[in-house]
mmCIF file with all atom_site columns, C-alpha atoms in Angstrom:
data_model
loop_
_atom_site.group_PDB
_atom_site.id
_atom_site.type_symbol
_atom_site.label_atom_id
_atom_site.label_alt_id
_atom_site.label_comp_id
_atom_site.label_asym_id
_atom_site.label_entity_id
_atom_site.label_seq_id
_atom_site.pdbx_PDB_ins_code
_atom_site.Cartn_x
_atom_site.Cartn_y
_atom_site.Cartn_z
_atom_site.occupancy
_atom_site.B_iso_or_equiv
_atom_site.pdbx_formal_charge
_atom_site.auth_seq_id
_atom_site.auth_comp_id
_atom_site.auth_asym_id
_atom_site.auth_atom_id
_atom_site.pdbx_PDB_model_num
ATOM 1   C CA . MET A 1 1   ? -17.564 5.758   -8.260  1.00 69.00 ? 1   MET A CA 1
ATOM 2   C CA . ILE A 1 2   ? -14.862 6.790   -6.050  1.00 74.00 ? 2   ILE A CA 1
ATOM 3   C CA . LYS A 1 3   ? -12.517 9.632   -7.620  1.00 73.00 ? 3   LYS A CA 1
ATOM 4   C CA . ILE A 1 4   ? -8.977  10.374  -6.677  1.00 74.00 ? 4   ILE A CA 1
ATOM 5   C CA . ALA A 1 5   ? -7.609  13.884  -6.894  1.00 74.00 ? 5   ALA A CA 1
ATOM 6   C CA . ARG A 1 6   ? -4.802  14.058  -9.373  1.00 78.00 ? 6   ARG A CA 1
ATOM 7   C CA . ASP A 1 7   ? -2.536  15.315  -6.594  1.00 83.00 ? 7   ASP A CA 1
ATOM 8   C CA . LYS A 1 8   ? -3.492  12.435  -4.173  1.00 90.00 ? 8   LYS A CA 1
ATOM 9   C CA . SER A 1 9   ? -2.870  8.832   -4.207  1.00 94.00 ? 9   SER A CA 1
ATOM 10  C CA . LEU A 1 10  ? -4.822  6.075   -2.286  1.00 96.00 ? 10  LEU A CA 1
ATOM 11  C CA . ILE A 1 11  ? -3.091  3.268   -0.574  1.00 96.00 ? 11  ILE A CA 1
ATOM 12  C CA . LEU A 1 12  ? -5.317  0.111   0.021   1.00 95.00 ? 12  LEU A CA 1
ATOM 13  C CA . PHE A 1 13  ? -3.746  -2.085  2.838   1.00 91.00 ? 13  PHE A CA 1
ATOM 14  C CA . ASP A 1 14  ? -4.532  -5.067  4.872   1.00 85.00 ? 14  ASP A CA 1
ATOM 15  C CA . GLY A 1 15  ? -5.529  -3.375  8.069   1.00 79.00 ? 15  GLY A CA 1
ATOM 16  C CA . TYR A 1 16  ? -5.335  -6.562  10.101  1.00 73.00 ? 16  TYR A CA 1
ATOM 17  C CA . CYS A 1 17  ? -1.438  -7.216  8.931   1.00 77.00 ? 17  CYS A CA 1
ATOM 18  C CA . HIS A 1 18  ? 1.115   -5.796  11.167  1.00 82.00 ? 18  HIS A CA 1
ATOM 19  C CA . LEU A 1 19  ? 3.751   -5.366  8.414   1.00 82.00 ? 19  LEU A CA 1
ATOM 20  C CA . CYS A 1 20  ? 1.118   -3.388  6.399   1.00 85.00 ? 20  CYS A CA 1
ATOM 21  C CA . SER A 1 21  ? 0.038   -1.457  9.225   1.00 83.00 ? 21  SER A CA 1
ATOM 22  C CA . ARG A 1 22  ? 3.701   -0.471  10.243  1.00 87.00 ? 22  ARG A CA 1
ATOM 23  C CA . SER A 1 23  ? 4.211   0.271   6.524   1.00 91.00 ? 23  SER A CA 1
ATOM 24  C CA . VAL A 1 24  ? 1.486   2.955   6.609   1.00 92.00 ? 24  VAL A CA 1
ATOM 25  C CA . GLN A 1 25  ? 2.749   4.353   9.840   1.00 91.00 ? 25  GLN A CA 1
ATOM 26  C CA . LEU A 1 26  ? 6.082   4.748   7.840   1.00 93.00 ? 26  LEU A CA 1
ATOM 27  C CA . ILE A 1 27  ? 4.485   6.350   4.995   1.00 96.00 ? 27  ILE A CA 1
ATOM 28  C CA . LEU A 1 28  ? 2.387   8.732   7.140   1.00 94.00 ? 28  LEU A CA 1
ATOM 29  C CA . LYS A 1 29  ? 5.482   9.650   9.109   1.00 93.00 ? 29  LYS A CA 1
ATOM 30  C CA . TYR A 1 30  ? 7.660   10.599  5.775   1.00 95.00 ? 30  TYR A CA 1
ATOM 31  C CA . ASP A 1 31  ? 4.748   11.800  3.729   1.00 95.00 ? 31  ASP A CA 1
ATOM 32  C CA . GLN A 1 32  ? 5.912   15.617  3.748   1.00 89.00 ? 32  GLN A CA 1
ATOM 33  C CA . LYS A 1 33  ? 3.493   16.517  1.037   1.00 91.00 ? 33  LYS A CA 1
ATOM 34  C CA . LYS A 1 34  ? 0.495   14.596  2.590   1.00 93.00 ? 34  LYS A CA 1
ATOM 35  C CA . GLN A 1 35  ? -0.108  13.238  -1.095  1.00 94.00 ? 35  GLN A CA 1
ATOM 36  C CA . PHE A 1 36  ? -1.347  9.771   0.332   1.00 96.00 ? 36  PHE A CA 1
ATOM 37  C CA . LEU A 1 37  ? -4.585  8.755   1.646   1.00 95.00 ? 37  LEU A CA 1
ATOM 38  C CA . PHE A 1 38  ? -5.431  5.364   3.033   1.00 95.00 ? 38  PHE A CA 1
ATOM 39  C CA . SER A 1 39  ? -8.187  2.717   3.305   1.00 92.00 ? 39  SER A CA 1
ATOM 40  C CA . PRO A 1 40  ? -8.214  -0.678  4.381   1.00 91.00 ? 40  PRO A CA 1
ATOM 41  C CA . LEU A 1 41  ? -8.928  -3.479  1.732   1.00 88.00 ? 41  LEU A CA 1
ATOM 42  C CA . SER A 1 42  ? -11.646 -4.724  3.804   1.00 86.00 ? 42  SER A CA 1
ATOM 43  C CA . SER A 1 43  ? -13.365 -1.454  4.176   1.00 89.00 ? 43  SER A CA 1
ATOM 44  C CA . SER A 1 44  ? -16.524 -0.648  1.911   1.00 89.00 ? 44  SER A CA 1
ATOM 45  C CA . THR A 1 45  ? -14.150 1.967   0.194   1.00 90.00 ? 45  THR A CA 1
ATOM 46  C CA . GLY A 1 46  ? -11.522 -0.733  -0.321  1.00 90.00 ? 46  GLY A CA 1
ATOM 47  C CA . GLU A 1 47  ? -13.952 -3.298  -1.728  1.00 91.00 ? 47  GLU A CA 1
ATOM 48  C CA . GLN A 1 48  ? -15.719 -0.535  -3.962  1.00 92.00 ? 48  GLN A CA 1
ATOM 49  C CA . ILE A 1 49  ? -12.331 0.570   -5.517  1.00 90.00 ? 49  ILE A CA 1
ATOM 50  C CA . LYS A 1 50  ? -11.213 -2.919  -6.122  1.00 91.00 ? 50  LYS A CA 1
ATOM 51  C CA . LYS A 1 51  ? -14.517 -3.812  -7.816  1.00 91.00 ? 51  LYS A CA 1
ATOM 52  C CA . GLU A 1 52  ? -14.365 -0.516  -9.927  1.00 90.00 ? 52  GLU A CA 1
ATOM 53  C CA . ARG A 1 53  ? -10.720 -1.161  -11.017 1.00 88.00 ? 53  ARG A CA 1
ATOM 54  C CA . ALA A 1 54  ? -11.225 -4.815  -11.821 1.00 90.00 ? 54  ALA A CA 1
ATOM 55  C CA . ILE A 1 55  ? -8.424  -5.708  -9.252  1.00 90.00 ? 55  ILE A CA 1
ATOM 56  C CA . PRO A 1 56  ? -8.608  -9.351  -8.313  1.00 88.00 ? 56  PRO A CA 1
ATOM 57  C CA . GLU A 1 57  ? -9.786  -10.448 -4.857  1.00 84.00 ? 57  GLU A CA 1
ATOM 58  C CA . THR A 1 58  ? -6.532  -12.608 -4.588  1.00 83.00 ? 58  THR A CA 1
ATOM 59  C CA . ILE A 1 59  ? -4.699  -9.417  -4.203  1.00 84.00 ? 59  ILE A CA 1
ATOM 60  C CA . ASP A 1 60  ? -4.764  -8.777  -0.530  1.00 80.00 ? 60  ASP A CA 1
ATOM 61  C CA . SER A 1 61  ? -1.936  -6.533  0.278   1.00 81.00 ? 61  SER A CA 1
ATOM 62  C CA . ILE A 1 62  ? -0.864  -2.799  -0.412  1.00 90.00 ? 62  ILE A CA 1
ATOM 63  C CA . ILE A 1 63  ? -2.428  -1.599  -3.719  1.00 94.00 ? 63  ILE A CA 1
ATOM 64  C CA . LEU A 1 64  ? -1.788  1.788   -4.823  1.00 96.00 ? 64  LEU A CA 1
ATOM 65  C CA . ILE A 1 65  ? -4.550  3.741   -6.404  1.00 93.00 ? 65  ILE A CA 1
ATOM 66  C CA . GLU A 1 66  ? -3.932  6.900   -8.771  1.00 90.00 ? 66  GLU A CA 1
ATOM 67  C CA . ALA A 1 67  ? -6.401  8.918   -10.790 1.00 80.00 ? 67  ALA A CA 1
ATOM 68  C CA . GLY A 1 68  ? -5.862  6.878   -14.000 1.00 80.00 ? 68  GLY A CA 1
ATOM 69  C CA . ASP A 1 69  ? -3.890  3.986   -12.932 1.00 88.00 ? 69  ASP A CA 1
ATOM 70  C CA . HIS A 1 70  ? -3.128  1.395   -10.095 1.00 92.00 ? 70  HIS A CA 1
ATOM 71  C CA . TYR A 1 71  ? -0.236  -0.458  -8.896  1.00 94.00 ? 71  TYR A CA 1
ATOM 72  C CA . THR A 1 72  ? 0.005   -3.928  -7.132  1.00 92.00 ? 72  THR A CA 1
ATOM 73  C CA . HIS A 1 73  ? 2.784   -6.031  -5.675  1.00 91.00 ? 73  HIS A CA 1
ATOM 74  C CA . ALA A 1 74  ? 6.348   -4.824  -5.982  1.00 92.00 ? 74  ALA A CA 1
ATOM 75  C CA . ASP A 1 75  ? 5.342   -2.123  -8.358  1.00 94.00 ? 75  ASP A CA 1
ATOM 76  C CA . ALA A 1 76  ? 3.296   -0.504  -5.777  1.00 94.00 ? 76  ALA A CA 1
ATOM 77  C CA . ILE A 1 77  ? 5.968   -0.370  -3.279  1.00 95.00 ? 77  ILE A CA 1
ATOM 78  C CA . LEU A 1 78  ? 8.382   1.109   -5.968  1.00 95.00 ? 78  LEU A CA 1
ATOM 79  C CA . GLN A 1 79  ? 5.721   3.825   -6.988  1.00 95.00 ? 79  GLN A CA 1
ATOM 80  C CA . ILE A 1 80  ? 5.392   4.649   -3.329  1.00 97.00 ? 80  ILE A CA 1
ATOM 81  C CA . ALA A 1 81  ? 8.889   4.880   -2.781  1.00 96.00 ? 81  ALA A CA 1
ATOM 82  C CA . ASN A 1 82  ? 9.251   7.206   -5.655  1.00 94.00 ? 82  ASN A CA 1
ATOM 83  C CA . GLN A 1 83  ? 6.616   9.411   -4.645  1.00 94.00 ? 83  GLN A CA 1
ATOM 84  C CA . LEU A 1 84  ? 8.186   9.683   -1.023  1.00 95.00 ? 84  LEU A CA 1
ATOM 85  C CA . GLY A 1 85  ? 11.572  10.381  -2.690  1.00 93.00 ? 85  GLY A CA 1
ATOM 86  C CA . GLY A 1 86  ? 14.618  10.977  -0.418  1.00 92.00 ? 86  GLY A CA 1
ATOM 87  C CA . ILE A 1 87  ? 16.182  7.771   1.079   1.00 93.00 ? 87  ILE A CA 1
ATOM 88  C CA . PHE A 1 88  ? 13.265  5.820   -0.332  1.00 93.00 ? 88  PHE A CA 1
ATOM 89  C CA . LEU A 1 89  ? 14.616  6.035   -3.740  1.00 93.00 ? 89  LEU A CA 1
ATOM 90  C CA . LEU A 1 90  ? 17.057  3.454   -2.954  1.00 93.00 ? 90  LEU A CA 1
ATOM 91  C CA . ALA A 1 91  ? 14.190  0.864   -3.377  1.00 92.00 ? 91  ALA A CA 1
ATOM 92  C CA . ASN A 1 92  ? 14.813  1.234   -7.362  1.00 90.00 ? 92  ASN A CA 1
ATOM 93  C CA . ILE A 1 93  ? 17.626  -0.928  -6.648  1.00 92.00 ? 93  ILE A CA 1
ATOM 94  C CA . ALA A 1 94  ? 15.143  -3.682  -6.977  1.00 91.00 ? 94  ALA A CA 1
ATOM 95  C CA . LYS A 1 95  ? 14.672  -2.628  -10.534 1.00 90.00 ? 95  LYS A CA 1
ATOM 96  C CA . VAL A 1 96  ? 17.802  -4.566  -11.514 1.00 92.00 ? 96  VAL A CA 1
ATOM 97  C CA . LEU A 1 97  ? 15.524  -7.581  -10.976 1.00 90.00 ? 97  LEU A CA 1
ATOM 98  C CA . PRO A 1 98  ? 13.085  -8.769  -13.759 1.00 94.00 ? 98  PRO A CA 1
ATOM 99  C CA . GLN A 1 99  ? 9.467   -7.508  -12.671 1.00 92.00 ? 99  GLN A CA 1
ATOM 100 C CA . SER A 1 100 ? 8.313   -11.260 -12.587 1.00 92.00 ? 100 SER A CA 1
ATOM 101 C CA . TRP A 1 101 ? 11.151  -11.923 -10.009 1.00 94.00 ? 101 TRP A CA 1
ATOM 102 C CA . ARG A 1 102 ? 10.259  -8.988  -7.973  1.00 93.00 ? 102 ARG A CA 1
ATOM 103 C CA . ASN A 1 103 ? 6.688   -9.684  -7.708  1.00 89.00 ? 103 ASN A CA 1
ATOM 104 C CA . GLN A 1 104 ? 7.413   -13.214 -7.059  1.00 91.00 ? 104 GLN A CA 1
ATOM 105 C CA . LEU A 1 105 ? 9.556   -12.165 -4.029  1.00 90.00 ? 105 LEU A CA 1
ATOM 106 C CA . TYR A 1 106 ? 6.767   -9.729  -2.900  1.00 85.00 ? 106 TYR A CA 1
ATOM 107 C CA . ARG A 1 107 ? 4.126   -12.523 -3.123  1.00 86.00 ? 107 ARG A CA 1
ATOM 108 C CA . TRP A 1 108 ? 6.472   -14.896 -1.171  1.00 89.00 ? 108 TRP A CA 1
ATOM 109 C CA . VAL A 1 109 ? 6.854   -12.239 1.620   1.00 88.00 ? 109 VAL A CA 1
ATOM 110 C CA . ALA A 1 110 ? 3.190   -11.289 1.556   1.00 83.00 ? 110 ALA A CA 1
ATOM 111 C CA . ALA A 1 111 ? 2.363   -15.056 1.963   1.00 83.00 ? 111 ALA A CA 1
ATOM 112 C CA . LYS A 1 112 ? 4.603   -15.243 5.007   1.00 84.00 ? 112 LYS A CA 1
ATOM 113 C CA . ARG A 1 113 ? 3.675   -11.960 6.558   1.00 80.00 ? 113 ARG A CA 1
ATOM 114 C CA . PHE A 1 114 ? 1.280   -13.168 9.326   1.00 75.00 ? 114 PHE A CA 1
ATOM 115 C CA . GLN A 1 115 ? 3.705   -15.800 10.125  1.00 82.00 ? 115 GLN A CA 1
ATOM 116 C CA . TRP A 1 116 ? 6.528   -13.420 10.509  1.00 86.00 ? 116 TRP A CA 1
ATOM 117 C CA . PHE A 1 117 ? 4.844   -10.307 11.715  1.00 77.00 ? 117 PHE A CA 1
ATOM 118 C CA . GLY A 1 118 ? 1.485   -11.309 13.240  1.00 72.00 ? 118 GLY A CA 1
ATOM 119 C CA . LYS A 1 119 ? -1.961  -10.542 12.632  1.00 73.00 ? 119 LYS A CA 1
ATOM 120 C CA . ARG A 1 120 ? -4.013  -7.938  14.612  1.00 68.00 ? 120 ARG A CA 1
ATOM 121 C CA . THR A 1 121 ? -7.287  -8.974  15.916  1.00 68.00 ? 121 THR A CA 1
ATOM 122 C CA . SER A 1 122 ? -8.869  -5.867  14.873  1.00 62.00 ? 122 SER A CA 1
ATOM 123 C CA . CYS A 1 123 ? -8.181  -3.319  11.800  1.00 64.00 ? 123 CYS A CA 1
ATOM 124 C CA . MET A 1 124 ? -5.753  -0.604  12.402  1.00 63.00 ? 124 MET A CA 1
ATOM 125 C CA . LEU A 1 125 ? -6.943  2.710   13.732  1.00 69.00 ? 125 LEU A CA 1
ATOM 126 C CA . PRO A 1 126 ? -5.507  5.947   12.741  1.00 74.00 ? 126 PRO A CA 1
ATOM 127 C CA . ASN A 1 127 ? -3.972  8.584   15.145  1.00 79.00 ? 127 ASN A CA 1
ATOM 128 C CA . PRO A 1 128 ? -6.379  11.499  15.669  1.00 80.00 ? 128 PRO A CA 1
ATOM 129 C CA . GLU A 1 129 ? -3.688  13.872  13.977  1.00 84.00 ? 129 GLU A CA 1
ATOM 130 C CA . ASP A 1 130 ? -3.862  11.518  10.872  1.00 85.00 ? 130 ASP A CA 1
ATOM 131 C CA . ILE A 1 131 ? -7.700  10.804  10.669  1.00 85.00 ? 131 ILE A CA 1
ATOM 132 C CA . ASP A 1 132 ? -8.206  13.025  7.799   1.00 87.00 ? 132 ASP A CA 1
ATOM 133 C CA . ARG A 1 133 ? -5.907  10.943  5.665   1.00 89.00 ? 133 ARG A CA 1
ATOM 134 C CA . PHE A 1 134 ? -8.332  7.725   6.192   1.00 90.00 ? 134 PHE A CA 1
ATOM 135 C CA . ILE A 1 135 ? -11.098 7.148   3.738   1.00 85.00 ? 135 ILE A CA 1
#
């Protein structure tokens, strides 16, 4: 079983997706506390964690894993934004929408992400200075 330290959160992401990879780069840039770790969904770590947490295979975009819980869809994005703080707290405006609507909007964007942003031919590789943040 893969354990996540209480002061860390793990973001599972689609390493082939340009939108997801750019989101990871943005999080790396603004994560002053270095609280986030990263792993591609398609990696052995990503697959193992999804299995351990009984996360459905149909979820193929960003998943936030914490010591005692996990978040998917819009909830993952909002939780990440809350942990980053600052300007990212504006994402909480989305909470005026019912959760089902937020998740439906999230799934719609996720379904169109390759069409709109493209798909990488290989999984994203971290910069050397960020390599210790990837599992």
